[in-house]
XYZ file of C-alpha atoms in Angstrom:
660
model
C 80.408 130.255 73.872
C 79.946 127.513 76.510
C 76.098 128.464 76.528
C 75.965 128.487 72.843
C 77.543 124.726 73.159
C 74.725 121.927 73.034
C 75.508 118.221 74.833
C 73.387 115.614 73.641
C 72.117 112.648 76.023
C 69.534 109.642 75.738
C 68.083 107.482 77.574
C 66.188 104.386 77.886
C 62.892 103.398 80.142
C 60.535 100.964 79.927
C 57.947 102.696 77.954
C 59.579 105.115 76.051
C 63.134 106.228 74.264
C 64.881 109.144 73.582
C 67.695 112.067 72.083
C 67.711 114.850 74.023
C 69.436 118.128 73.510
C 71.612 119.918 75.379
C 71.958 123.489 76.700
C 69.797 126.198 76.996
C 66.711 124.020 75.466
C 66.979 120.451 76.578
C 64.300 119.422 74.062
C 63.896 116.365 72.422
C 65.743 115.486 68.832
C 63.900 117.039 66.180
C 62.762 113.422 63.764
C 62.909 111.079 66.679
C 60.383 108.583 67.039
C 60.093 106.834 70.150
C 59.498 103.042 69.075
C 56.517 101.080 70.139
C 57.872 98.474 72.239
C 60.385 98.239 74.446
C 64.207 98.710 73.742
C 66.882 96.425 75.479
C 70.210 98.671 74.980
C 71.270 101.423 72.968
C 74.927 102.646 72.356
C 77.024 105.673 71.077
C 80.507 105.698 68.511
C 82.924 106.678 70.746
C 83.409 109.236 68.370
C 79.780 110.497 69.479
C 78.612 110.213 65.313
C 76.156 107.097 65.471
C 73.745 105.842 67.798
C 71.603 102.514 67.349
C 69.397 100.624 69.634
C 67.504 97.404 69.630
C 64.360 95.789 69.624
C 63.651 93.020 70.446
C 63.125 91.770 66.787
C 65.201 94.798 64.859
C 68.397 96.777 65.515
C 68.673 100.088 64.153
C 71.896 102.718 63.565
C 71.162 106.319 63.785
C 72.950 109.584 62.306
C 73.144 110.401 66.297
C 73.224 114.551 65.104
C 69.639 114.532 63.178
C 68.539 111.006 64.243
C 68.469 110.380 60.515
C 67.841 106.816 60.155
C 71.056 104.703 58.018
C 70.535 101.000 59.050
C 67.890 98.029 59.538
C 69.431 95.069 61.068
C 66.366 92.433 61.226
C 67.769 90.960 64.047
C 66.168 89.283 66.811
C 67.083 88.773 70.954
C 70.014 91.311 70.765
C 70.330 92.261 74.327
C 73.483 94.206 73.816
C 75.495 96.400 71.542
C 79.154 97.939 70.724
C 80.655 100.040 67.830
C 84.240 99.879 66.877
C 85.896 103.394 68.125
C 85.734 104.941 64.565
C 81.765 103.920 63.775
C 82.732 101.460 61.016
C 81.480 97.958 62.632
C 78.668 97.285 64.880
C 79.123 93.810 67.141
C 75.602 92.398 68.539
C 75.398 89.418 71.350
C 72.819 87.710 72.017
C 72.457 84.571 74.732
C 73.540 81.713 73.780
C 71.761 78.942 73.104
C 71.636 75.660 71.887
C 70.760 74.670 68.706
C 68.584 71.616 67.239
C 70.785 70.629 64.792
C 74.019 70.788 67.196
C 75.675 72.862 66.073
C 77.498 75.978 67.698
C 75.345 78.947 67.908
C 77.358 82.158 66.993
C 75.825 84.299 69.019
C 78.750 87.115 68.569
C 78.241 88.408 65.308
C 79.873 91.597 63.293
C 78.310 93.710 60.806
C 79.920 96.601 58.650
C 77.910 99.271 59.479
C 77.770 101.075 56.038
C 76.592 97.779 54.015
C 74.673 96.148 57.161
C 76.865 92.798 55.729
C 77.707 89.907 58.356
C 81.363 89.879 58.430
C 82.366 87.435 60.623
C 80.442 85.971 63.805
C 81.930 84.090 67.137
C 80.878 81.889 69.924
C 80.555 83.657 72.861
C 78.704 82.291 75.744
C 79.306 84.697 78.573
C 78.159 87.882 78.597
C 81.235 89.597 80.803
C 83.890 90.315 78.642
C 82.146 89.686 75.280
C 83.428 93.283 73.130
C 85.831 92.887 70.397
C 88.517 95.475 71.676
C 90.526 97.329 68.745
C 93.166 100.141 68.359
C 91.939 103.420 68.193
C 92.699 102.984 64.214
C 90.511 99.903 63.996
C 93.885 98.217 62.091
C 93.529 95.083 65.164
C 90.770 93.945 66.879
C 91.571 91.415 69.973
C 89.786 88.622 71.684
C 89.716 86.208 74.759
C 89.219 82.627 74.049
C 89.430 80.080 76.913
C 92.949 80.784 77.177
C 94.407 81.961 74.231
C 94.628 86.051 72.398
C 93.285 86.199 69.023
C 94.108 89.324 67.009
C 92.261 89.759 63.618
C 92.556 91.967 61.078
C 89.659 93.890 60.644
C 89.344 94.882 56.977
C 90.277 91.606 56.921
C 87.461 89.718 58.480
C 87.471 86.715 56.011
C 91.302 85.678 56.648
C 90.999 84.733 60.524
C 93.207 84.941 63.095
C 96.174 87.113 62.122
C 98.572 86.131 65.453
C 97.533 84.197 68.471
C 99.022 84.034 72.147
C 98.472 81.359 74.042
C 98.418 82.717 78.298
C 97.808 79.069 80.626
C 95.195 80.614 82.851
C 94.374 84.467 81.306
C 91.167 85.523 82.416
C 90.949 89.115 80.892
C 92.564 90.875 78.695
C 92.947 94.937 78.167
C 94.463 96.494 74.700
C 95.795 99.668 75.536
C 94.961 102.925 73.730
C 97.611 105.321 71.824
C 99.376 104.741 68.913
C 101.595 101.926 69.876
C 99.471 99.377 71.608
C 99.817 96.780 74.407
C 97.945 94.230 75.524
C 97.772 93.226 79.695
C 96.780 89.814 80.412
C 95.913 88.502 83.967
C 96.404 84.850 85.160
C 94.399 84.280 88.382
C 95.850 83.038 91.367
C 95.220 79.333 91.087
C 96.023 75.737 93.134
C 99.064 77.999 95.295
C 100.766 79.661 92.040
C 100.475 83.169 92.106
C 98.387 85.259 90.430
C 100.220 87.178 87.554
C 100.003 90.256 85.435
C 101.866 90.664 81.919
C 102.097 92.838 79.338
C 103.091 92.249 75.826
C 103.504 94.116 72.823
C 100.850 93.679 69.951
C 103.549 94.289 66.883
C 105.742 91.566 68.847
C 103.103 89.477 70.687
C 104.966 86.407 70.416
C 107.835 87.250 72.202
C 108.829 87.796 75.958
C 106.540 89.799 77.468
C 107.955 93.825 78.125
C 106.841 93.681 81.354
C 105.155 91.175 84.191
C 104.791 91.219 88.344
C 103.486 87.740 90.055
C 101.663 88.796 93.400
C 99.240 86.867 95.733
C 95.638 87.153 96.707
C 94.029 88.034 93.187
C 91.023 86.022 91.804
C 89.719 88.752 89.359
C 91.367 91.920 88.316
C 90.256 96.098 87.090
C 92.681 96.768 84.307
C 93.127 101.082 83.675
C 95.323 102.284 81.088
C 96.184 106.107 80.890
C 95.463 107.768 77.805
C 98.698 107.697 75.870
C 98.854 103.180 76.820
C 102.034 103.809 78.314
C 101.179 102.557 82.273
C 98.582 100.244 83.457
C 96.505 99.908 87.412
C 95.491 96.861 88.170
C 93.518 96.201 90.691
C 92.968 93.324 92.119
C 90.451 91.473 94.571
C 89.861 88.076 96.570
C 86.461 86.755 96.390
C 87.269 85.801 100.804
C 88.889 87.797 103.096
C 90.548 85.548 104.717
C 90.990 87.946 107.959
C 87.719 88.346 108.241
C 88.159 92.055 107.928
C 85.981 92.977 104.713
C 82.591 90.609 103.379
C 83.974 91.706 99.533
C 87.336 90.285 99.674
C 90.958 91.858 100.011
C 91.716 94.198 97.323
C 95.303 95.861 95.564
C 96.555 98.477 93.511
C 99.480 97.482 91.619
C 101.370 100.045 88.173
C 103.378 98.852 85.422
C 105.077 100.926 82.635
C 104.307 99.184 79.477
C 108.130 99.690 78.523
C 109.033 97.725 81.429
C 111.540 100.530 82.717
C 108.725 100.607 86.051
C 106.525 98.846 87.740
C 105.375 99.096 91.882
C 102.776 98.154 94.375
C 100.807 101.366 95.276
C 101.015 101.767 99.340
C 98.366 102.281 100.760
C 98.609 104.240 104.524
C 95.257 103.824 105.570
C 93.198 99.348 105.996
C 90.026 98.778 104.147
C 89.454 98.179 100.935
C 90.168 99.838 97.180
C 86.572 102.121 96.551
C 87.354 103.419 93.285
C 90.330 104.668 91.513
C 90.880 106.742 88.098
C 94.041 108.094 85.473
C 93.207 111.685 85.351
C 93.016 112.622 81.264
C 96.756 113.999 81.224
C 98.133 110.385 81.632
C 100.622 111.619 84.629
C 98.383 111.157 87.828
C 95.426 109.034 89.011
C 93.224 108.662 92.303
C 92.373 106.840 95.054
C 89.970 105.806 96.881
C 90.335 103.588 99.541
C 90.223 102.346 103.432
C 87.201 101.705 106.085
C 84.760 104.207 105.857
C 85.078 107.726 106.059
C 87.488 106.861 103.761
C 90.246 108.747 102.131
C 91.137 109.658 99.099
C 94.318 110.344 97.642
C 96.446 111.971 94.323
C 99.133 110.642 93.058
C 101.797 110.908 90.256
C 103.089 108.119 87.909
C 106.085 107.367 90.161
C 103.864 106.935 92.712
C 104.347 109.267 95.054
C 101.499 111.040 96.469
C 100.316 114.352 95.602
C 97.474 115.916 97.975
C 95.125 114.527 100.535
C 91.289 115.143 99.788
C 91.060 113.920 103.339
C 88.925 111.500 105.238
C 85.030 111.627 104.173
C 82.625 109.077 103.264
C 83.611 108.954 99.780
C 83.626 105.452 97.168
C 84.006 107.649 93.903
C 86.150 109.508 91.846
C 86.147 111.064 88.316
C 88.042 113.430 86.202
C 86.219 115.618 84.118
C 87.931 115.079 80.440
C 89.920 117.819 80.226
C 91.544 116.883 83.641
C 90.840 120.527 85.318
C 87.964 119.047 87.701
C 87.553 116.696 89.829
C 84.021 114.777 91.551
C 85.152 113.020 95.201
C 81.320 110.746 95.422
C 79.774 108.942 97.685
C 77.194 106.747 96.147
C 75.192 103.402 97.319
C 74.797 103.084 100.592
C 76.068 106.901 100.950
C 74.671 110.105 101.002
C 75.579 110.879 97.434
C 77.096 113.920 98.121
C 79.264 115.657 95.417
C 82.449 117.620 96.456
C 84.101 119.269 92.779
C 87.580 120.405 93.563
C 89.968 122.542 91.394
C 92.658 120.104 89.944
C 94.883 123.504 89.820
C 94.400 124.974 93.307
C 93.028 122.087 95.198
C 90.641 124.014 96.197
C 86.813 122.542 96.629
C 84.616 124.663 93.418
C 81.316 123.261 95.366
C 79.330 120.816 97.323
C 75.917 119.215 95.045
C 73.337 116.443 97.415
C 72.544 114.059 94.815
C 70.272 111.044 97.418
C 70.421 108.173 95.303
C 72.402 108.232 92.052
C 73.319 105.225 90.953
C 74.727 106.679 87.905
C 77.469 109.595 87.077
C 79.165 111.249 84.566
C 81.036 114.020 83.315
C 79.775 116.142 79.838
C 82.042 115.838 77.000
C 83.019 119.756 77.829
C 83.175 119.455 81.576
C 81.142 122.059 82.190
C 78.108 119.317 83.369
C 77.436 116.408 85.550
C 74.616 113.836 84.903
C 73.465 112.316 87.614
C 70.397 109.445 87.982
C 68.688 107.166 89.630
C 67.524 103.629 87.564
C 66.553 100.752 87.587
C 66.252 97.833 89.147
C 68.452 99.766 91.952
C 65.901 101.874 92.823
C 62.669 101.863 91.563
C 60.851 105.548 92.517
C 62.219 108.530 91.660
C 63.855 107.454 88.397
C 65.245 110.529 86.606
C 67.888 112.559 85.146
C 69.442 115.581 86.920
C 72.098 118.151 85.382
C 74.111 120.019 87.551
C 76.773 122.977 86.992
C 80.507 122.116 87.558
C 79.653 125.109 90.026
C 77.094 123.636 91.826
C 73.321 124.907 90.237
C 70.612 122.148 89.062
C 70.591 122.695 85.889
C 67.683 120.489 84.296
C 65.120 117.577 85.820
C 63.937 114.800 83.703
C 61.508 112.764 85.349
C 60.823 109.496 83.625
C 59.406 106.160 84.977
C 61.539 102.564 85.451
C 64.733 104.088 83.662
C 67.532 101.931 82.610
C 69.868 103.550 80.850
C 71.526 107.551 80.517
C 74.623 108.381 78.730
C 75.998 111.412 76.875
C 76.662 112.021 73.487
C 80.022 111.161 73.105
C 82.767 113.893 71.244
C 86.179 114.047 71.251
C 87.872 116.863 73.735
C 89.318 118.743 70.886
C 85.482 119.217 69.471
C 84.600 120.787 72.391
C 85.201 124.323 73.326
C 88.497 124.940 75.491
C 87.542 125.123 79.202
C 88.933 128.532 80.165
C 91.225 128.902 82.855
C 88.569 130.523 84.818
C 85.758 127.967 85.583
C 83.090 129.723 83.996
C 79.651 130.314 85.806
C 76.404 128.291 85.636
C 74.058 128.671 81.978
C 70.666 129.724 82.952
C 68.260 126.979 84.343
C 65.848 125.041 82.348
C 62.047 125.194 82.648
C 61.911 122.068 83.977
C 63.811 123.719 87.529
C 61.574 126.222 87.510
C 58.772 124.328 87.346
C 59.852 122.367 90.424
C 60.529 124.888 92.427
C 57.471 125.889 91.727
C 55.984 123.030 92.434
C 57.729 121.647 95.015
C 56.775 123.927 98.552
C 59.622 125.303 100.771
C 59.353 123.898 103.621
C 61.127 125.418 107.208
C 63.834 124.883 107.946
C 64.201 122.261 109.793
C 65.675 122.363 113.787
C 69.117 120.673 113.302
C 68.616 117.049 115.571
C 71.506 115.764 116.289
C 72.410 112.373 117.150
C 69.947 111.048 120.212
C 71.813 111.112 123.251
C 70.672 109.732 126.661
C 69.305 112.054 130.327
C 72.764 111.359 131.864
C 74.859 112.401 128.591
C 72.960 115.410 127.756
C 74.590 118.926 127.576
C 78.105 117.331 127.178
C 80.203 117.032 124.323
C 80.449 114.231 122.150
C 82.825 111.900 123.543
C 85.304 111.014 120.734
C 84.937 107.905 119.761
C 81.234 108.548 118.732
C 82.611 111.081 116.548
C 83.511 110.065 112.967
C 87.549 110.100 111.895
C 86.693 112.766 109.061
C 84.840 115.168 112.331
C 87.594 114.920 114.594
C 86.496 111.418 115.796
C 89.388 108.430 116.725
C 90.564 106.160 113.990
C 89.166 103.332 113.013
C 90.534 100.074 111.595
C 86.910 99.222 110.534
C 86.200 96.473 112.915
C 86.596 97.883 116.238
C 83.391 98.427 117.774
C 82.568 101.707 120.488
C 81.849 100.693 123.427
C 78.420 101.603 124.894
C 78.056 104.491 127.279
C 76.303 103.485 130.270
C 74.416 105.764 132.110
C 75.387 105.405 136.056
C 73.208 103.020 138.148
C 72.055 105.100 140.488
C 73.177 103.175 144.065
C 76.000 101.642 141.781
C 79.968 101.812 143.075
C 81.212 105.233 142.029
C 77.314 107.119 141.872
C 77.891 110.272 142.871
C 81.319 110.824 143.798
C 81.531 114.487 143.319
C 80.871 114.562 139.882
C 77.645 114.588 139.052
C 76.462 117.097 141.732
C 73.049 116.849 143.744
C 71.977 114.289 146.121
C 70.766 110.556 144.609
C 67.333 109.784 143.675
C 66.458 107.633 146.053
C 67.170 109.719 148.741
C 71.239 109.053 149.740
C 73.433 111.858 149.532
C 75.936 110.542 147.669
C 78.068 109.191 150.270
C 76.891 106.159 150.684
C 80.241 103.574 149.551
C 78.142 102.241 146.516
C 75.379 101.343 148.875
C 71.885 101.520 147.627
C 69.338 103.247 149.915
C 65.857 101.542 150.567
C 63.165 103.302 150.323
C 61.919 103.582 154.019
C 64.708 102.173 155.496
C 66.983 104.396 157.508
C 69.866 104.979 155.609
C 73.122 102.950 156.561
C 75.019 103.577 158.836
C 72.615 105.491 161.331
C 71.398 103.850 164.794
C 67.728 102.452 164.622
C 65.468 103.877 166.763
C 64.162 102.129 170.351
C 61.205 101.778 168.752
C 61.916 99.466 165.895
C 65.083 97.445 167.903
C 61.527 95.902 169.930
C 59.921 95.448 166.784
C 62.551 94.169 164.684
C 61.589 90.133 164.040
C 64.109 87.657 164.594
C 65.587 86.255 161.314
C 64.899 82.032 161.244
C 68.189 80.836 161.335
C 69.399 78.787 157.909
C 68.778 74.874 157.949
C 72.304 73.303 157.197
C 73.989 75.224 160.318
C 78.397 75.240 159.079
C 77.400 72.348 156.787
C 75.720 74.780 154.134
C 78.680 76.811 153.393
C 79.990 75.648 150.429
C 76.187 75.932 149.126
C 75.355 79.577 150.315
C 78.793 80.121 148.547
C 77.867 78.367 145.291
C 74.855 80.354 145.093
C 76.788 83.797 146.525
C 76.212 84.903 142.795
C 72.246 84.928 142.665
C 71.397 85.958 145.969
C 73.766 88.519 146.257
C 75.031 86.559 149.918
C 78.921 85.391 149.932
C 80.683 83.836 152.881
C 84.014 85.387 153.833
C 87.157 83.775 152.089
C 90.546 83.459 152.719
C 90.791 86.826 151.093
C 88.855 88.124 154.203
C 85.870 89.036 151.453
C 82.749 90.488 153.833
C 79.473 90.018 153.199
C 78.027 92.499 151.781
C 75.588 94.786 154.525
C 71.720 93.898 153.430
C 69.275 95.649 155.026
C 66.179 94.807 156.724
C 63.517 96.108 155.000
C 60.792 93.518 157.399
C 60.074 95.821 159.353
C 61.842 99.270 158.053
C 59.863 99.689 155.201
C 56.518 98.177 156.309
C 54.418 99.667 153.201
C 56.595 97.287 150.615
C 55.241 94.169 152.819
C 51.435 94.944 153.411
C 51.266 96.362 149.740
C 49.585 94.781 147.153
C 52.026 93.501 145.424
C 54.448 92.340 148.250
C 58.260 91.740 147.508
C 60.065 89.118 149.217
C 63.274 89.941 151.334
C 65.186 87.754 149.984
C 64.722 89.203 146.725
C 65.168 92.552 147.439
C 68.201 91.425 150.065
C 68.741 89.841 146.416
C 69.444 92.570 144.241
C 70.536 94.887 146.617
C 73.440 92.557 147.595
C 74.079 92.267 143.377
C 74.604 95.826 143.385
C 77.145 95.961 146.975
C 79.831 93.136 145.495
C 83.063 94.333 145.003
C 85.089 93.576 141.806
C 87.129 90.716 143.372
C 83.701 89.122 144.381
C 81.957 90.238 141.377
C 84.916 88.577 139.159
C 85.078 85.483 141.351
C 81.648 84.709 140.956
C 81.255 85.348 137.244
C 84.507 83.018 137.257
C 82.474 80.287 139.322
C 79.187 80.657 136.412
C 81.963 79.267 134.312
C 82.937 76.677 135.794
C 79.640 75.617 136.387
C 78.856 75.491 132.503
C 81.795 73.799 132.279
C 80.476 71.186 134.591
C 77.347 71.033 132.220
C 79.437 70.825 129.365
C 81.614 67.273 130.836
C 78.164 65.934 131.935
C 77.091 66.137 128.203
C 80.714 65.006 126.627
C 80.203 61.518 129.231
C 76.425 61.121 127.823
C 77.960 60.814 124.098
C 76.382 64.289 122.865
C 78.663 65.403 120.223
C 80.278 69.341 121.200
C 81.153 72.452 118.861
C 84.739 73.426 118.787
C 83.905 75.962 121.020
C 82.560 74.406 123.940
C 85.715 72.155 123.829
C 87.863 74.767 124.072
C 85.953 76.219 126.575
C 86.275 73.096 128.450
C 89.964 73.547 127.949
C 89.683 76.621 129.461
C 88.265 75.022 133.151
C 92.762 74.558 134.466
C 92.948 78.428 133.465
C 89.759 79.801 135.477
C 90.517 77.422 138.517
C 93.493 78.870 138.497
C 92.126 82.515 138.264
C 90.408 81.311 141.666
C 92.918 80.621 143.227
C 94.808 83.579 142.625
C 91.547 85.623 144.290
C 91.846 83.227 147.585
C 88.819 81.433 146.424
C 88.165 77.839 146.106
C 86.399 76.366 144.004
């Protein structure tokens, strides 16, 4: 029965607009002609009965089933369309403009679909939240104007506002589904006053709210009701994260009951932003994707008790199929585009789908197929639509240049075949998939290439710090950067201490106490030959004698020489290479002995001497900043803070036994 069920979808591109039938043929709907000019938008009614699109000069309404034209409205410059739940009314929005006569431009208009008559018009400057919200029976319609909630009776549009409620500071409103609708109103944080969410009964709008909650760190909110309209989830978000851990601000999640008998904050056990959240169609549970990557995906019941952990992974998208039987956990945007499909009954993975560059993902109304699409302007290459079966196989491919919009035709769950107890098998793929497979030459299986490893780390196990958390790595909070792996430096302290094996690449045997062996020079500690003693030149005495000791100590960090301090630091031994390595002195590129001695002395410093050298560098930088300050130059806050730390640096030097 599933294979006989045909599910329609629509698409809109720069040069085309179309309706396509579903399984098994995926052929264009006969009788529907694509307009010659580019369409600006299209929309289905919530019951799937009607379909409309907007051209630069006209709006056309069709029967979705046979693409039969019902109405043609001569409306120019329409940007967006929206149907009422039962398809009785059509709302249109165009950009607000100043009229020549100074009158208000009423750019939000409502028409009767059956008669094409304009019933009422409003001024709506912002495109955000422009839609009129209707109850499921179309008995009431709600609209937020400034801080006032206005209620209308669609059967009596001409009578104007039927009821209203003033909520100071209200920024968004959401009307619940269900037979007893409620209105959730969000008030953003402002001037130190906390943000709040208030729930009112639509029939008792003037009474006190049935449920309300206040909280801080909330500049805007995303509101999602469950299918029954009994509970609501609110995700709050700030514009700026004061802790500087997230570019997109701080997030929080709250659950409120419309009856007022339950409200709480959803406690999440991993630090980081909330990427997505969604109600199950059964209205009794919801899922949340949260935390720094790899994100965590959890399933909660209606009392915020955790039901299942799907584990960490690169995910930022969550969606239940209309029957609530299957769940998609995926990662799109800057993530790889991998979809994991789980069976809600057994909580086992059904399939994994690779759909890179996906910018739109949607379940079909019968819950068996998944539509993924790459849309412009998010990506301008490889635009197209792919239809997958819930068990993983690719069923249909449609490549379309500059694809802007696509969606399934909505259908009530009661009007589609029931989802079977056993997940149904996939139907045969369409001809487009077979053509794609034939035209795509099968490449040879690539050799799995892991991450680059420096030569010194090859053949060893990957340290846990370099693994993702879901691969057995160490947990992170999204801000820490793993320490850089450094290949051991030949000749540095600790090199070849029995761990690396083999001899030193510089001629040593790995037991030189951290000293680097100079090519051509005798090993450190060995007695020089008699001939070497005779040919050894005397080292010229440095000018300044004893009086230059302070200068030698100050320059010790650059040249690797340092006088013995009070702590008994010894001067590193510097081999005399003028005689021991004559080939260096006579070569075409002469190396000064002092330069080589400085490099060798650098490697021979013990940790205490290195620390003293670094502290002296900091003191020198502070002295330079003081000179700038005396000259009247303006210093930054970080530079002033560095000057304030001078006393602490001198104290550390004293503790090391070194005089600054």
